[in-house]
Short mmCIF file of C-alpha atoms in Angstrom, two decimals:
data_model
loop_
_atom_site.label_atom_id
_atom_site.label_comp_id
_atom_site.label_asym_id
_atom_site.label_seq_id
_atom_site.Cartn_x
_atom_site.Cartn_y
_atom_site.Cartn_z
CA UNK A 1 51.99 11.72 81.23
CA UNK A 2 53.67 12.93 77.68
CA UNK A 3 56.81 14.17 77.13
CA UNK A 4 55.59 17.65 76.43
CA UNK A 5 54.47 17.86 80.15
CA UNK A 6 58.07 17.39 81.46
CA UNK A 7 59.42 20.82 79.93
CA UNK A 8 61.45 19.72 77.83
CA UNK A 9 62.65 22.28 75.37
CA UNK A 10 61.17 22.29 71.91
CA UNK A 11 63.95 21.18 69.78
CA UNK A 12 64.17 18.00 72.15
CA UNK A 13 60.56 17.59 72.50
CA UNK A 14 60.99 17.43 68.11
CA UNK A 15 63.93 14.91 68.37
CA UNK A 16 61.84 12.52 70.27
CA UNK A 17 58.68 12.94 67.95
CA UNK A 18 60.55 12.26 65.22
CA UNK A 19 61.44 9.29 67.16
CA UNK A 20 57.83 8.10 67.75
CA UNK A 21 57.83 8.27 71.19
CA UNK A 22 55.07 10.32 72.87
CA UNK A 23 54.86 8.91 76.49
CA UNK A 24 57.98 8.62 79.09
CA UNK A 25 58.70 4.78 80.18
CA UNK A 26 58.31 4.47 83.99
CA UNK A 27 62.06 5.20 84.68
CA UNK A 28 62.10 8.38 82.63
CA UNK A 29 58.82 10.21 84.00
CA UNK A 30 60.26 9.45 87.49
CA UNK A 31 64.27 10.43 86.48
CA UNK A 32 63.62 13.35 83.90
CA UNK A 33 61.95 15.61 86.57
CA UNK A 34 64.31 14.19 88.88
CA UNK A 35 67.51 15.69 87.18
CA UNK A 36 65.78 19.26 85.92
CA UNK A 37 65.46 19.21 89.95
CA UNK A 38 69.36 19.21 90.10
CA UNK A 39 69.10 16.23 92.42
CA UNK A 40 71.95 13.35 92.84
CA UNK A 41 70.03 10.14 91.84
CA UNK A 42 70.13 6.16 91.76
CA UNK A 43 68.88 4.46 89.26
CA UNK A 44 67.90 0.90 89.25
CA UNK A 45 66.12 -0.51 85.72
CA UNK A 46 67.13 -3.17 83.87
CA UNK A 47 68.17 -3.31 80.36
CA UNK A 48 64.99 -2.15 77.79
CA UNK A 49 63.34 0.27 80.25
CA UNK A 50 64.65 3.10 78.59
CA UNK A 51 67.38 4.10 81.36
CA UNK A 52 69.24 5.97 78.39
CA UNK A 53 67.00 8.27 77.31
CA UNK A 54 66.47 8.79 81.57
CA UNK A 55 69.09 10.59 81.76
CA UNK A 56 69.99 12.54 78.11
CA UNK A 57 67.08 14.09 77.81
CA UNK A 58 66.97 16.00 81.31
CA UNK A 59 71.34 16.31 80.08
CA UNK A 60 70.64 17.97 76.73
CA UNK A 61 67.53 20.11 78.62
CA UNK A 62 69.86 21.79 81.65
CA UNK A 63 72.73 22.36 78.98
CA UNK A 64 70.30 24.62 76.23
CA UNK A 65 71.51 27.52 77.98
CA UNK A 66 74.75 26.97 77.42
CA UNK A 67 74.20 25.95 73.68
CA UNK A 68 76.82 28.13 71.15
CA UNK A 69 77.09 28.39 67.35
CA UNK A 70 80.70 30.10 68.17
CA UNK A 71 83.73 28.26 66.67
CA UNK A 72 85.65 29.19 69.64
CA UNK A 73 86.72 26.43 71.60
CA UNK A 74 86.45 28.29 75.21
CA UNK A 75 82.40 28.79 74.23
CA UNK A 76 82.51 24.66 74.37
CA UNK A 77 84.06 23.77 77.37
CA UNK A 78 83.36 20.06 78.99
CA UNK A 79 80.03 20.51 81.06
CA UNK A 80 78.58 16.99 81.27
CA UNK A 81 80.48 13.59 81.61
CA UNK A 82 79.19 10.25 80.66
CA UNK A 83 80.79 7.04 81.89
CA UNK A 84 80.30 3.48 80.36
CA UNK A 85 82.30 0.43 81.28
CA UNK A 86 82.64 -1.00 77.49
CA UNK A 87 82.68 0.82 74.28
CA UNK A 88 79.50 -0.63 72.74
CA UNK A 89 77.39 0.87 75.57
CA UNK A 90 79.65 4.53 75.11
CA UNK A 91 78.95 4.62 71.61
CA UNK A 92 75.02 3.57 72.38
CA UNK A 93 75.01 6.37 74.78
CA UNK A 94 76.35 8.94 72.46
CA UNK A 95 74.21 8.06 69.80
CA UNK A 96 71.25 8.62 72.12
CA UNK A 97 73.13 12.23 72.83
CA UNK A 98 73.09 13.25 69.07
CA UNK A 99 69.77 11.46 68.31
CA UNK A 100 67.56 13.58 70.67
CA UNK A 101 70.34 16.73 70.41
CA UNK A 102 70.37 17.26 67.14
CA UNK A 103 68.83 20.37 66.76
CA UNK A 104 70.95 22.06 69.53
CA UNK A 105 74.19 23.23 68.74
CA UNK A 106 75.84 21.19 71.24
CA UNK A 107 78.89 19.46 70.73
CA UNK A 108 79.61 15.61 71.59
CA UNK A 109 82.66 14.07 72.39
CA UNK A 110 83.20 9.86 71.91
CA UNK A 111 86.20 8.71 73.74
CA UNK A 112 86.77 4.55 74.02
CA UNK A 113 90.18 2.35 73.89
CA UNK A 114 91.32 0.04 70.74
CA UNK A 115 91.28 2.74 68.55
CA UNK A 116 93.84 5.98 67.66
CA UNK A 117 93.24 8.58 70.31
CA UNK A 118 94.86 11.35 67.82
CA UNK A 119 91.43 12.14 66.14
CA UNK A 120 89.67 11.96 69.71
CA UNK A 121 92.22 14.65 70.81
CA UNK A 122 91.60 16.84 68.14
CA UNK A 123 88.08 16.94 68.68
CA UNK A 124 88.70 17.61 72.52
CA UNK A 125 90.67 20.29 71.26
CA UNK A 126 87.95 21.66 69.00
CA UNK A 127 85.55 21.85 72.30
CA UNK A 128 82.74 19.58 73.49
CA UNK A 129 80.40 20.06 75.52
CA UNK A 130 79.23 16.52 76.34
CA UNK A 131 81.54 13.76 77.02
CA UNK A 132 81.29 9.96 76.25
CA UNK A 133 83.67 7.64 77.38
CA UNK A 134 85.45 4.58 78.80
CA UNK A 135 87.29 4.84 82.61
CA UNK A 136 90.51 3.98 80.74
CA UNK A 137 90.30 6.06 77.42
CA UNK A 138 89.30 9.04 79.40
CA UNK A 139 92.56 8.45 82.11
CA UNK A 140 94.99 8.18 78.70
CA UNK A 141 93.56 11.86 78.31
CA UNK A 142 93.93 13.28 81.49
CA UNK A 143 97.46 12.05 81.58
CA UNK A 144 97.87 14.04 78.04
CA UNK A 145 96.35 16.74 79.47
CA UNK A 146 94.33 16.60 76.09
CA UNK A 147 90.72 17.03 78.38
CA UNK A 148 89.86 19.58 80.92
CA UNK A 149 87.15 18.78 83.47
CA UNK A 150 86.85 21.45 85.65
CA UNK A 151 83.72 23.06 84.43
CA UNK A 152 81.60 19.62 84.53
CA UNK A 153 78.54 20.29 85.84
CA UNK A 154 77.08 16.65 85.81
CA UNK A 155 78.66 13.74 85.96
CA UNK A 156 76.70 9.85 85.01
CA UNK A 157 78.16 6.24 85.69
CA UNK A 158 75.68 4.26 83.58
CA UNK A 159 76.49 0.10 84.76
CA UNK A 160 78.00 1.28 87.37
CA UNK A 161 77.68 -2.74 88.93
CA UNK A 162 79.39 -3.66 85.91
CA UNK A 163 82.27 -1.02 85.94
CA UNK A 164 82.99 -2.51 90.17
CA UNK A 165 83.20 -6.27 88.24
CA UNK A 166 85.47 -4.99 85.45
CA UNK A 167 87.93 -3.62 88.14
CA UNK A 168 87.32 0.10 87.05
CA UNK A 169 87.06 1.46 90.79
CA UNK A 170 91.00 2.78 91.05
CA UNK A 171 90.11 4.88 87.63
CA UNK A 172 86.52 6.18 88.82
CA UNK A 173 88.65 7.22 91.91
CA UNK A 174 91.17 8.89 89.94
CA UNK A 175 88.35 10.36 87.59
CA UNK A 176 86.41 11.81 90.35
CA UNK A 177 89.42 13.93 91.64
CA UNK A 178 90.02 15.45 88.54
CA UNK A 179 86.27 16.84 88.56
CA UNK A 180 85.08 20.06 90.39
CA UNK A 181 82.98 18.94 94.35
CA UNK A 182 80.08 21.07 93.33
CA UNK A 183 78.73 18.93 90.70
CA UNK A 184 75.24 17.08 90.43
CA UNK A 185 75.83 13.06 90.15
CA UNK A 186 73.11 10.81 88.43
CA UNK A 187 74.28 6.46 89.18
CA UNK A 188 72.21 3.89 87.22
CA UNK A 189 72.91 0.12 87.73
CA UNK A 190 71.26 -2.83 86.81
CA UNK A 191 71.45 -3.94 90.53
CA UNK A 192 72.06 -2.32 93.89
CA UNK A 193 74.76 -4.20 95.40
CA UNK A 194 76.50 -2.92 98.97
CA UNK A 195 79.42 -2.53 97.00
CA UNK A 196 77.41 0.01 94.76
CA UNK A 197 75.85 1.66 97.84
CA UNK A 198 79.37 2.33 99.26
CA UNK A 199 80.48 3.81 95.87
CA UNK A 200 77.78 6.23 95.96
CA UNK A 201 78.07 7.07 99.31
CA UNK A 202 81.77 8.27 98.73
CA UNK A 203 81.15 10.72 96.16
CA UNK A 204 76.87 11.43 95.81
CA UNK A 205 74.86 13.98 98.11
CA UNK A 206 71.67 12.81 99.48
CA UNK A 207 70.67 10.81 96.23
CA UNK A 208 66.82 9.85 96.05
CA UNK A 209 66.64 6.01 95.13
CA UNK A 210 64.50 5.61 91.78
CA UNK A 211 63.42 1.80 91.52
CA UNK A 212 61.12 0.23 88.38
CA UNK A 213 60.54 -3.05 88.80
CA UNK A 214 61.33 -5.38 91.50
CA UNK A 215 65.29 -5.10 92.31
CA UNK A 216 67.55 -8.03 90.62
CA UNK A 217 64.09 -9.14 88.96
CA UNK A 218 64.13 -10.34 85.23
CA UNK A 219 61.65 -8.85 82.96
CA UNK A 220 57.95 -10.73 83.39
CA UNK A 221 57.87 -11.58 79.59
CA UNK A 222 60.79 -14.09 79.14
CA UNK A 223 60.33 -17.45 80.11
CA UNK A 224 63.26 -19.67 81.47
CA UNK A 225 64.12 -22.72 80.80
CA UNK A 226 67.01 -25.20 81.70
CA UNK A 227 68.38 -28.09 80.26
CA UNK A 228 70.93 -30.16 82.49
CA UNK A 229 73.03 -31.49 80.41
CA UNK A 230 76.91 -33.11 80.36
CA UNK A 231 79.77 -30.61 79.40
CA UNK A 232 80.52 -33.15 76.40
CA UNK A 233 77.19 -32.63 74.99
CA UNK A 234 76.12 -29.08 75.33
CA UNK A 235 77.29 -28.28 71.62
CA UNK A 236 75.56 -31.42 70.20
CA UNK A 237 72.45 -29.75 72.27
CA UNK A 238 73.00 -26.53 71.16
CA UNK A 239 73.17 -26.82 67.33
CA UNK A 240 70.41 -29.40 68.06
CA UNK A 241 67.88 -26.39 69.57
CA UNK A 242 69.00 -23.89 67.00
CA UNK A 243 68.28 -26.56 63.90
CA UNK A 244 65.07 -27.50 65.24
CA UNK A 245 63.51 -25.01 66.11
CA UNK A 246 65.08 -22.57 63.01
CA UNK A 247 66.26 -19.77 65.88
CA UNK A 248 67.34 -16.82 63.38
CA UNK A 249 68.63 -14.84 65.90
CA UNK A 250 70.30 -16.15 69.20
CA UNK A 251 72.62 -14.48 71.75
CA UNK A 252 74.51 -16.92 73.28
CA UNK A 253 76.96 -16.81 76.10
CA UNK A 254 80.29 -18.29 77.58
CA UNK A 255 82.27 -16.93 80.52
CA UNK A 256 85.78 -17.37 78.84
CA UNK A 257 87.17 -15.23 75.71
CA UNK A 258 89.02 -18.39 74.35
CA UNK A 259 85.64 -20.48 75.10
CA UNK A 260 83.40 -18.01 72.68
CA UNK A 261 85.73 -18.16 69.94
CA UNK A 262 85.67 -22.17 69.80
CA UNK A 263 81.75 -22.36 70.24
CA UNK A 264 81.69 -20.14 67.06
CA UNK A 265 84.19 -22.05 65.19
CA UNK A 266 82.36 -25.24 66.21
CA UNK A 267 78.97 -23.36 64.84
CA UNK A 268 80.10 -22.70 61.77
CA UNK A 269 81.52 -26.20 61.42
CA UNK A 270 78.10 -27.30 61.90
CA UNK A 271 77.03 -25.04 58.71
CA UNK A 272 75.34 -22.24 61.24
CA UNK A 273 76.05 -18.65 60.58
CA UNK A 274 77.61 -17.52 63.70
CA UNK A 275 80.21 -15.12 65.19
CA UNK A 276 82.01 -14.21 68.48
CA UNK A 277 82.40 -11.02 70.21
CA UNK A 278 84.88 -9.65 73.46
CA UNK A 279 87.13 -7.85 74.76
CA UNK A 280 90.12 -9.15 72.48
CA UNK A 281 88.45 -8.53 69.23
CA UNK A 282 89.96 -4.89 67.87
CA UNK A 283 86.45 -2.15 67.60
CA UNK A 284 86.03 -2.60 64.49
CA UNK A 285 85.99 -6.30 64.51
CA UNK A 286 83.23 -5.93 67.39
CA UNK A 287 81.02 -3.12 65.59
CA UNK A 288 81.35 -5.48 62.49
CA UNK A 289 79.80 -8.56 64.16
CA UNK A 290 77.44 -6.61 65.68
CA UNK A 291 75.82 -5.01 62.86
CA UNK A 292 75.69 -8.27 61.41
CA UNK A 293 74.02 -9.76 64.11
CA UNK A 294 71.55 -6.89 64.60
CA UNK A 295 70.77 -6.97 60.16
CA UNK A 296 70.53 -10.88 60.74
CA UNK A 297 73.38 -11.93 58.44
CA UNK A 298 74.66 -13.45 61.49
CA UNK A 299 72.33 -15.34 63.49
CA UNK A 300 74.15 -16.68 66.60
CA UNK A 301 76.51 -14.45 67.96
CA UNK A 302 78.39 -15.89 71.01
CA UNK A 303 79.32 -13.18 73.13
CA UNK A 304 80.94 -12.41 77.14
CA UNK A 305 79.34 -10.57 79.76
CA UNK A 306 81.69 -7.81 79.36
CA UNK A 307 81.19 -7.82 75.60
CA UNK A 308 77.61 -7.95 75.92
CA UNK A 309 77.03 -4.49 77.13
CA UNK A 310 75.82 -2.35 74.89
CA UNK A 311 74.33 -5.03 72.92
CA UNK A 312 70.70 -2.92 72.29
CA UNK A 313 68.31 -5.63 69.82
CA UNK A 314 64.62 -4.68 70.36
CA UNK A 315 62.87 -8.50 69.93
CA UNK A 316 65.76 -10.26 70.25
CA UNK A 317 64.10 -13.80 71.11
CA UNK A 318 66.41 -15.91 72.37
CA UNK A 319 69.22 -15.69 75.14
CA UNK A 320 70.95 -19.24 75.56
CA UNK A 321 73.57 -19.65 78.53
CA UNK A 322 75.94 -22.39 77.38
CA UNK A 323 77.59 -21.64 80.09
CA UNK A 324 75.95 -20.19 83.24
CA UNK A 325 77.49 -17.02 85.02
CA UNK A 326 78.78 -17.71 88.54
CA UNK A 327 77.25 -15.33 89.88
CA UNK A 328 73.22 -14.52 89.76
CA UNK A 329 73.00 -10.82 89.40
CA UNK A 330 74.85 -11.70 85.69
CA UNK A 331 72.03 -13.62 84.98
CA UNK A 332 69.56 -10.96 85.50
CA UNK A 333 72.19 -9.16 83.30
CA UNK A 334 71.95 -11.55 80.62
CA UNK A 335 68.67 -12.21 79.75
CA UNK A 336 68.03 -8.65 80.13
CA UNK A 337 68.31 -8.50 76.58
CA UNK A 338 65.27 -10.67 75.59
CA UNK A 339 61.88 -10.24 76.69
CA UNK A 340 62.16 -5.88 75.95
CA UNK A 341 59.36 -3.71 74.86
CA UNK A 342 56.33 -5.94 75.50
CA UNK A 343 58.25 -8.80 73.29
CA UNK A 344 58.24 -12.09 74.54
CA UNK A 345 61.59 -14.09 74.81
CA UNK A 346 63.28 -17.63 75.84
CA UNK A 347 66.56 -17.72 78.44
CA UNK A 348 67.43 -21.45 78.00
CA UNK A 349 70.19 -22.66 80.20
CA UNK A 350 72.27 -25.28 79.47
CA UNK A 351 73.81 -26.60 83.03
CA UNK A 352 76.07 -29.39 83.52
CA UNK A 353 76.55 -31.01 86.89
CA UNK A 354 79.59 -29.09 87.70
CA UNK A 355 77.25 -25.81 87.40
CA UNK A 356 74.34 -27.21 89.48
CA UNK A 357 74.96 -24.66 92.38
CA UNK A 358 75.13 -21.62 90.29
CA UNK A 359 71.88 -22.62 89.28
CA UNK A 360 71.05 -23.06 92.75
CA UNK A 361 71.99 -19.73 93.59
CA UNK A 362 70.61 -18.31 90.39
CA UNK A 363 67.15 -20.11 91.35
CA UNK A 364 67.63 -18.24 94.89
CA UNK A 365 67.68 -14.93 93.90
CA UNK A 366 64.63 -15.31 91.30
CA UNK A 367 62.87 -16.94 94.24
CA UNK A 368 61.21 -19.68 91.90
CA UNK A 369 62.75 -23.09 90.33
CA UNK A 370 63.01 -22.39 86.80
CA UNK A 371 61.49 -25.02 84.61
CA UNK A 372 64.05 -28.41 84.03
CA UNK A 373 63.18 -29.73 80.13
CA UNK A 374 63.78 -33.85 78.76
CA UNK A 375 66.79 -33.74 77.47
CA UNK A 376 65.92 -34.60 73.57
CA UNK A 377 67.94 -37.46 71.93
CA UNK A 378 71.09 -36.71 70.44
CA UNK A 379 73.30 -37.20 67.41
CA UNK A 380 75.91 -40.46 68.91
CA UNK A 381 72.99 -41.52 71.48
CA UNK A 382 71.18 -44.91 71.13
CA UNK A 383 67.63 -44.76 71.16
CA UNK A 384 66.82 -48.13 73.82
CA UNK A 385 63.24 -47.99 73.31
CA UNK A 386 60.80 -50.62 72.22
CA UNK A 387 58.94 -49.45 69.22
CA UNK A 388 55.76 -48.85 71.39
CA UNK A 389 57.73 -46.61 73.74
CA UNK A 390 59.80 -44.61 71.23
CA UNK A 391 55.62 -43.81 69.80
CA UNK A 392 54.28 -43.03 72.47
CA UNK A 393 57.01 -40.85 73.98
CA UNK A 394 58.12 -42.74 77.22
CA UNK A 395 61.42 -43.20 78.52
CA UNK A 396 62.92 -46.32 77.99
CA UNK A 397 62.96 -49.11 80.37
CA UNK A 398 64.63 -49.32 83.46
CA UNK A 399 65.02 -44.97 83.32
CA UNK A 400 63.95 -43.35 86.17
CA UNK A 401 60.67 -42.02 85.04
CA UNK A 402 62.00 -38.59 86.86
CA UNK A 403 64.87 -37.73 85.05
CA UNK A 404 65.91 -35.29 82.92
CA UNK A 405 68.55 -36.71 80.98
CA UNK A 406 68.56 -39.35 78.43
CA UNK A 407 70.47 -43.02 78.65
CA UNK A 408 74.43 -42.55 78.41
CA UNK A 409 76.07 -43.11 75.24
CA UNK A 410 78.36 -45.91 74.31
CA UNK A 411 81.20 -43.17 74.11
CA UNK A 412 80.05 -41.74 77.82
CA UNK A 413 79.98 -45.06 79.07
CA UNK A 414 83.29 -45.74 78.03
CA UNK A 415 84.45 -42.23 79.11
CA UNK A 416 82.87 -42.85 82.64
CA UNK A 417 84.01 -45.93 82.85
CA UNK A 418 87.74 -44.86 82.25
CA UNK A 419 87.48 -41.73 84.74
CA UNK A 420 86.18 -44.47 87.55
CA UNK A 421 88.93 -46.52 86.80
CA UNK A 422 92.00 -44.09 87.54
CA UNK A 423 89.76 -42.88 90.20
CA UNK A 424 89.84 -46.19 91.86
CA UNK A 425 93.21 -46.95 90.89
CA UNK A 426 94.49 -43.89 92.93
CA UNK A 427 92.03 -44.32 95.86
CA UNK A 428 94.34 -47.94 96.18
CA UNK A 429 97.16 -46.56 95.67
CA UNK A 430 96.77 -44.57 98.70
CA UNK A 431 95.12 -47.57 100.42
CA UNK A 432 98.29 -49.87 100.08
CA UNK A 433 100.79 -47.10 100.97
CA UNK A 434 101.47 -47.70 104.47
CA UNK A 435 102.84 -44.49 106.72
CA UNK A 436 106.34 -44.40 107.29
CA UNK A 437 107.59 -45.44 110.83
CA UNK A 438 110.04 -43.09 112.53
CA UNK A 439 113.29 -43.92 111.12
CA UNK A 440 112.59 -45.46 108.01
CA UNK A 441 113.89 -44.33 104.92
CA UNK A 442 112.02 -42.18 103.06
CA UNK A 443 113.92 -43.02 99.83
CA UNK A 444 112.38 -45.09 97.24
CA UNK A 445 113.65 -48.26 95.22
CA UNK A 446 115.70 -47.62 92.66
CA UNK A 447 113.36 -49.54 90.47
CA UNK A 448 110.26 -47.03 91.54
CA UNK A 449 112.97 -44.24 89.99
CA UNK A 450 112.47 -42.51 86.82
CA UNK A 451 114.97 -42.91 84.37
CA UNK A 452 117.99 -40.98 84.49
CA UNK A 453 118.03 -37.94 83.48
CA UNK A 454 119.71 -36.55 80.15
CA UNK A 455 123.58 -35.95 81.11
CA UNK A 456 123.17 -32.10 80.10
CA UNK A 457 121.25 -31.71 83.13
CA UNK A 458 122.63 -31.68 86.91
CA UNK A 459 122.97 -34.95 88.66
CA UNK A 460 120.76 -34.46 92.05
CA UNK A 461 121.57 -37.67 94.96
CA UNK A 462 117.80 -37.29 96.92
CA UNK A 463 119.06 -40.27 99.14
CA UNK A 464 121.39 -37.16 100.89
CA UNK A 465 119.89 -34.22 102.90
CA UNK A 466 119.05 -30.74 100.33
CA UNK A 467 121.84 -28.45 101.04
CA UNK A 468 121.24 -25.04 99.27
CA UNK A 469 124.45 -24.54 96.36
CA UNK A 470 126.61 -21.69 97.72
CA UNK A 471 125.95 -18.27 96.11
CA UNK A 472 128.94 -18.64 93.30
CA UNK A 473 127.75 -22.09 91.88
CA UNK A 474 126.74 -21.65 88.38
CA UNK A 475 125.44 -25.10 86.60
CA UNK A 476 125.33 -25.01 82.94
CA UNK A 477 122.06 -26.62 81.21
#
C-alpha cells in the first residue's frame, strides 16, 4: 500500500514526499481510511509507530474543503481539536500539522501553559482552524472566552492513558461540554486500560478498536536488561555504565522532580554532560535541554514520565531506569523511546531491593524474566579475589556462585551493621517493656523525662488528666 492509494489530496500527498515517506506504517494504513470514513476510533500503538501522522493526515484531508485564503476571521473558525497531556507532545503534534499542511491554507493554533497566553489569544482571535493544546491552557481560554468551539468537527486525545495519570479527567469533562454532540472522536493511547475504556465509552459512538502490535508489548528490537543493585550505589553504577561503555546519548529516568535534578547535578560532578527535564522547569528551559539532547551537546538527559512525553529521538539507544516506575504500563511507556524504526536499543534497569516487586510486576505483564547482569566492581569496593580468580573471572570465595551482586563494601558493612544495631536495640526495647497492669501509673520517672522545657513555653503537668483550656485562654509563646 502507498500513500497515494489512500486519497489523500495532492498537496498532502507532496508534504509527505518531501518527507521521504512513500508507504503508510501499519497504524496509519489501518487509521487513515478509518477517519476519511468519519468513524470514532481507538488507537493503541506505542511510541515510533507513527500514531501522529495516523491521525493528521486523514485531519488536514477532511478539512481541504474548508481551506480559505480570506483574512476574515469567521472564514477560520475552530474545526478540529487536538489534545496532548504535556507541551512537548502539543508542540510535536503541531509541528506534524504544519509539516504535512503546508501547502493548504489552513491555519494552526498552539496553545500550552508556562508561557504568556496574550500572543496565543491573538492568534485565536485571528482564526484557526486546527487546534493544539494542553487540558489546562485550553480551560484558561474558555474561561476568557478567547476560543470558540462550537463548530469542531473532530476532536483527538492523543495519550489519553497518560492524561487519566496526570489527573486531567475533571478538564476533559469540562472540555467535552463546551464542544458540539455531533462530532467524530479519534482516542489513541499507549495502553487500553478499563479506566480508558470507560472514558471512551462516555463520550465516543461505536468506535472500531485499531490494535498494532501486541497490547502493553514493548517494541521486539530493544533488549532489557537489569542490574539489582543497592540504592547507595546506583550512581557509582550509573556513571560506571555510561564511562565504559562511552553511551553518547542516554535517556535516563527518576520518578521524583527533586530526584532528576540531583542525578544531573551528581552527573556533571562526575565530568558527564548531562541535564534534567520536568514539569518545574519554565518551556523554554525544557525546549532548551531538549534540543541539546536531541543535537548531542547533552548526552544524558534525566527526565520524568510526565516530562518524557513528547520526547521524539529516532535511534535513541539507550533508556536506563535508575529508578523503576511503580507501575508496569510506564515501563512499556518508557522504553518506548528506544528500539524505533528498525533501530536496535538497551532498557537497563537499575533495581534495588526495595523495588524488587515492581520488577515483579513489570516482569508479569511482559510475560518473560528479563535478563539479571553481575553486578561489575565498583569505585569504594574491595576486590577479595585471589589473583587466579580475579583472571579468570570468578567470584570470589565463599560468594554464592548465583548471585548477582558483588561482596559488600567496608562502608556497607559498616552501614548495615549500624541499621541492625538500632534495629535490635528497638526490637529490646519493646522486649523489656512489660504491659501495664490495671491501675498502675502510666507516668514515667522523672529521670526518663526530657529536660524542661524553655520558660517561654507553657508548663504542661502529664501526671494530671488532659482537660481541654476553656475557649478564652490565650497562652503567649
Amino acid at each position: 500500500m502507498s500513500f497515494a492509494s489512500l486519497n489523500l489530496a495532492p498537496e498532502i500527498l507532496r508534504a509527505v514526499h518531501e518527507q521521504g515517506y512513500t508507504e503508510p506504517t501499519p497504524i496509519q494504513a489501518q487509521a487513515i481510511p478509518a477517519v476519511l470514513n468519519r468513524l470514532d476510533i481507538m488507537g493503541c500503538a506505542q511510541t515510533g509507530t507513527g500514531k501522529t501522522a495516523g491521525f493528521t493526515l486523514p485531519l488536514l484531508q477532511l478539512l481541504v474543503p474548508f481551506a480559505s485564503t480570506s483574512t476574515s476571521p469567521a472564514k477560520h473558525p475552530v474545526r478540529a481539536l487536538v489534545l496532548t497531556p504535556t507541551r512537548e507532545l502539543a508542540a510535536q503534534v503541531e509541528e506534524s500539522v504544519r509539516t504535512y499542511g503546508k501547502y493548504l491554507p489552513l491555519r494552526t493554533a498552539l496553545l500550552y501553559g508556562g508561557v504568556d497566553i496574550k500572543p496565543q489569544i491573538k492568534s485565536m482571535q485571528s482564526g484557526v482552524e486546527i487546534v493544539v493544546a494542553t487540558p489546562g491552557r485550553l480551560l484558561d481560554h474558555l474561561e476568557q472566552k478567547s476560543i470558540n468551539l462550537s463548530q469542531v468537527q473532530m476532536l483527538v486525545l492523543d495519550e489519553a492513558d497518560r492524561m487519566l495519570d496526570m489527573g486531567f479527567m475533571p478538564a476533559i469533562t469540562r472540555i467535552l461540554a463546551a464542544l458540539p454532540p455531533m462530532r467524530q472522536n479519534l482516542l489513541f493511547s499507549a495502553t487500553f486500560s478499563d479506566d480508558i475504556k470507560k472514558l471512551a465509552n462516555g463520550f465516543m459512538r461505536n468506535p472500531i478498536m485499531i490494535e498494532v502490535a501486541r497490547r502493553n508489548a514493548p517494541a521486539e528490537l530493544v533488549t532489557h536488561q537489569v542490574y539489582e543493585v543497592p540504592a547507595l550505589k546506583k550512581h557509582a553504577l550509573l556513571a560506571h555504565l555510561v564511562k565504559t561503555r562511552d553511551m553518547q546519548q542516554v535517556l535516563i529516568f527518576c520518578r521524583m522532580k527533586r530526584d532528576a535534578d540531583k542525578l544531573a547535578r551528581q552527573l556533571i560532578r562526575d565530568g558527564l554532560s548531562a541535564t534534567a527535564i520536568h514539569g518545574d522547569r519554565s518551556q523554554s528551559e525544557r525546549s532548551l535541554a531538549l534540543d541539546e539532547f536531541k543535537t548531542g551537546k547533552v548526552k544524558l538527559l534525566v527526565a520524568t514520565d510526565v516530562a518524557a512525553r513528547g520526547i521524539d529521538i529516532d535511534q535513541l539507544p539507550f533508556v536506563i531506569n535508575y529508578e523503576i516506575p511503580n507501575t508496569p504500563e510506564d515501563y512499556v511507556h518508557r522504553i518506548g523511546r528506544t528500539g524505533r524504526a528498525g533501530s536496535p536499543g538497551e532498557a537497563i534497569s537499575l533495581v534495588s531491593p526495595e523495588e524488587m516487586d515492581y520488577l515483579t510486576s513489570i516482569e508479569k505483564l511482559l510475560k518473560r524474566e528479563i535478563t539479571r547482569l553481575p553486578l561489575p566492581l565498583l569505585g569504594g569496593d574491595r576486590d577479595t579475589r585471589s589473583p587466579r580468580e580475579r583472571e579468570s573471572g570468578t567470584r570470589p570465595r565463599g560468594a554464592d556462585p548465583h548471585s548477582t551482586t558483588t561482596p559488600l563494601s567496608d562502608e556497607e558493612r559498616r552501614e548495615r551493621s549500624e541499621q541492625r544495631r538500632v534495629r535490635e536495640a528497638k526490637e529490646s526495647g519493646r522486649t523489656r517493656r512489660a504491659p501495664y497492669q490495671a491501675g498502675e501509673s502510666v507516668v514515667p520517672p522523672r529521670s526518663a523525662l526530657p529536660p524542661a522545657l524553655p520558660s517561654a513555653y507553657p508548663h504542661f503537668d502529664f501526671s494530671k488528666p488532659y482537660e481541654p483550656p476553656s475557649k478564652d485562654t490565650h497562652v503567649e509563646v
